[in-house]
mmCIF file of C-alpha atoms in Angstrom:
data_model
loop_
_atom_site.group_PDB
_atom_site.id
_atom_site.type_symbol
_atom_site.label_atom_id
_atom_site.label_comp_id
_atom_site.label_asym_id
_atom_site.label_seq_id
_atom_site.Cartn_x
_atom_site.Cartn_y
_atom_site.Cartn_z
ATOM 1 C CA UNK A 109 72.543 118.412 112.275
ATOM 2 C CA UNK A 110 75.936 117.513 113.721
ATOM 3 C CA UNK A 111 78.556 115.876 111.512
ATOM 4 C CA UNK A 112 78.397 112.646 113.530
ATOM 5 C CA UNK A 113 74.623 112.467 113.048
ATOM 6 C CA UNK A 114 75.069 113.161 109.338
ATOM 7 C CA UNK A 115 77.581 110.328 108.909
ATOM 8 C CA UNK A 116 75.318 107.908 110.793
ATOM 9 C CA UNK A 117 72.227 108.786 108.700
ATOM 10 C CA UNK A 118 71.080 106.799 105.672
ATOM 11 C CA UNK A 119 72.846 107.601 102.391
ATOM 12 C CA UNK A 120 70.828 107.606 99.118
ATOM 13 C CA UNK A 121 71.512 104.783 96.640
ATOM 14 C CA UNK A 122 73.184 106.971 93.991
ATOM 15 C CA UNK A 123 75.635 108.371 96.509
ATOM 16 C CA UNK A 124 76.396 104.912 97.919
ATOM 17 C CA UNK A 125 77.393 103.825 94.402
ATOM 18 C CA UNK A 126 79.428 107.011 93.944
ATOM 19 C CA UNK A 127 81.114 106.397 97.307
ATOM 20 C CA UNK A 128 82.094 102.871 96.267
ATOM 21 C CA UNK A 129 83.493 104.146 92.957
ATOM 22 C CA UNK A 130 85.442 106.778 94.900
ATOM 23 C CA UNK A 131 86.893 104.121 97.185
ATOM 24 C CA UNK A 132 87.962 102.074 94.161
ATOM 25 C CA UNK A 133 89.595 105.117 92.515
ATOM 26 C CA UNK A 134 91.457 106.041 95.686
ATOM 27 C CA UNK A 135 92.646 102.464 96.206
ATOM 28 C CA UNK A 136 93.789 102.146 92.598
ATOM 29 C CA UNK A 137 95.648 105.445 92.714
ATOM 30 C CA UNK A 138 97.246 104.548 96.031
ATOM 31 C CA UNK A 139 98.366 101.165 94.737
ATOM 32 C CA UNK A 140 99.977 102.734 91.663
ATOM 33 C CA UNK A 141 101.728 105.387 93.762
ATOM 34 C CA UNK A 142 103.046 102.754 96.177
ATOM 35 C CA UNK A 143 104.213 100.386 93.421
ATOM 36 C CA UNK A 144 107.782 99.223 94.100
ATOM 37 C CA UNK A 145 108.762 99.642 90.433
ATOM 38 C CA UNK A 146 109.817 102.740 88.575
ATOM 39 C CA UNK A 147 106.925 104.250 86.630
ATOM 40 C CA UNK A 148 106.819 107.215 84.243
ATOM 41 C CA UNK A 149 106.020 110.578 85.810
ATOM 42 C CA UNK A 150 102.726 110.886 83.913
ATOM 43 C CA UNK A 151 101.481 107.619 85.437
ATOM 44 C CA UNK A 152 102.340 108.823 88.938
ATOM 45 C CA UNK A 153 100.634 112.156 88.240
ATOM 46 C CA UNK A 154 97.457 110.445 87.002
ATOM 47 C CA UNK A 155 97.510 108.113 90.011
ATOM 48 C CA UNK A 156 97.786 111.118 92.328
ATOM 49 C CA UNK A 157 94.755 112.739 90.706
ATOM 50 C CA UNK A 158 92.835 109.451 90.940
ATOM 51 C CA UNK A 159 93.615 109.228 94.641
ATOM 52 C CA UNK A 160 92.518 112.801 95.335
ATOM 53 C CA UNK A 161 89.358 112.522 93.217
ATOM 54 C CA UNK A 162 88.415 109.216 94.830
ATOM 55 C CA UNK A 163 88.960 110.545 98.327
ATOM 56 C CA UNK A 164 86.887 113.670 97.687
ATOM 57 C CA UNK A 165 84.081 111.710 96.010
ATOM 58 C CA UNK A 166 83.987 109.286 98.925
ATOM 59 C CA UNK A 167 83.893 112.011 101.571
ATOM 60 C CA UNK A 168 81.221 114.068 99.819
ATOM 61 C CA UNK A 169 79.087 111.025 99.039
ATOM 62 C CA UNK A 170 79.211 109.854 102.629
ATOM 63 C CA UNK A 171 78.122 113.270 103.896
ATOM 64 C CA UNK A 172 74.927 113.296 101.774
ATOM 65 C CA UNK A 173 71.887 112.078 103.698
ATOM 66 C CA UNK A 174 68.340 111.150 102.795
ATOM 67 C CA UNK A 175 65.696 113.675 103.731
ATOM 68 C CA UNK A 176 62.948 112.263 105.960
ATOM 69 C CA UNK A 177 60.301 114.416 104.256
ATOM 70 C CA UNK A 178 60.054 113.214 100.648
ATOM 71 C CA UNK A 179 57.063 115.393 99.727
ATOM 72 C CA UNK A 180 59.216 118.454 98.933
ATOM 73 C CA UNK A 181 62.870 118.875 98.223
ATOM 74 C CA UNK A 182 64.981 121.155 100.384
ATOM 75 C CA UNK A 183 65.106 123.699 97.542
ATOM 76 C CA UNK A 184 61.315 123.693 97.257
ATOM 77 C CA UNK A 185 60.945 123.948 101.019
ATOM 78 C CA UNK A 186 63.376 126.863 101.118
ATOM 79 C CA UNK A 187 61.438 128.626 98.349
ATOM 80 C CA UNK A 188 58.155 128.043 100.171
ATOM 81 C CA UNK A 189 59.604 129.393 103.423
ATOM 82 C CA UNK A 190 60.783 132.563 101.665
ATOM 83 C CA UNK A 191 57.344 133.117 100.148
ATOM 84 C CA UNK A 192 55.657 132.645 103.525
ATOM 85 C CA UNK A 193 58.055 135.187 105.041
ATOM 86 C CA UNK A 194 57.248 137.669 102.273
ATOM 87 C CA UNK A 195 53.506 137.119 102.742
ATOM 88 C CA UNK A 196 53.766 137.752 106.477
ATOM 89 C CA UNK A 197 55.717 140.983 105.821
ATOM 90 C CA UNK A 198 53.123 142.138 103.288
ATOM 91 C CA UNK A 199 50.263 141.448 105.708
ATOM 92 C CA UNK A 200 48.705 138.576 103.742
#
């Protein structure tokens, strides 16, 4: 799956909420960093971490897509594929 297809696919509900929280964190951190008043260094440091954490959470959440096949998870499907490969090697 190409990255453009991944970003256009449907995002699960949990990750949509996480994405929105990430956007809020990044916006809050950015607003504090850009404040035209002098703030203590610890506040600027915390705002920087908020901005980075929000940006990462938003990017990762947006990249998660719903699987079309809901009968098995990708981990289960991977496990099943490995077992089928082993069975074919063992002649079963």
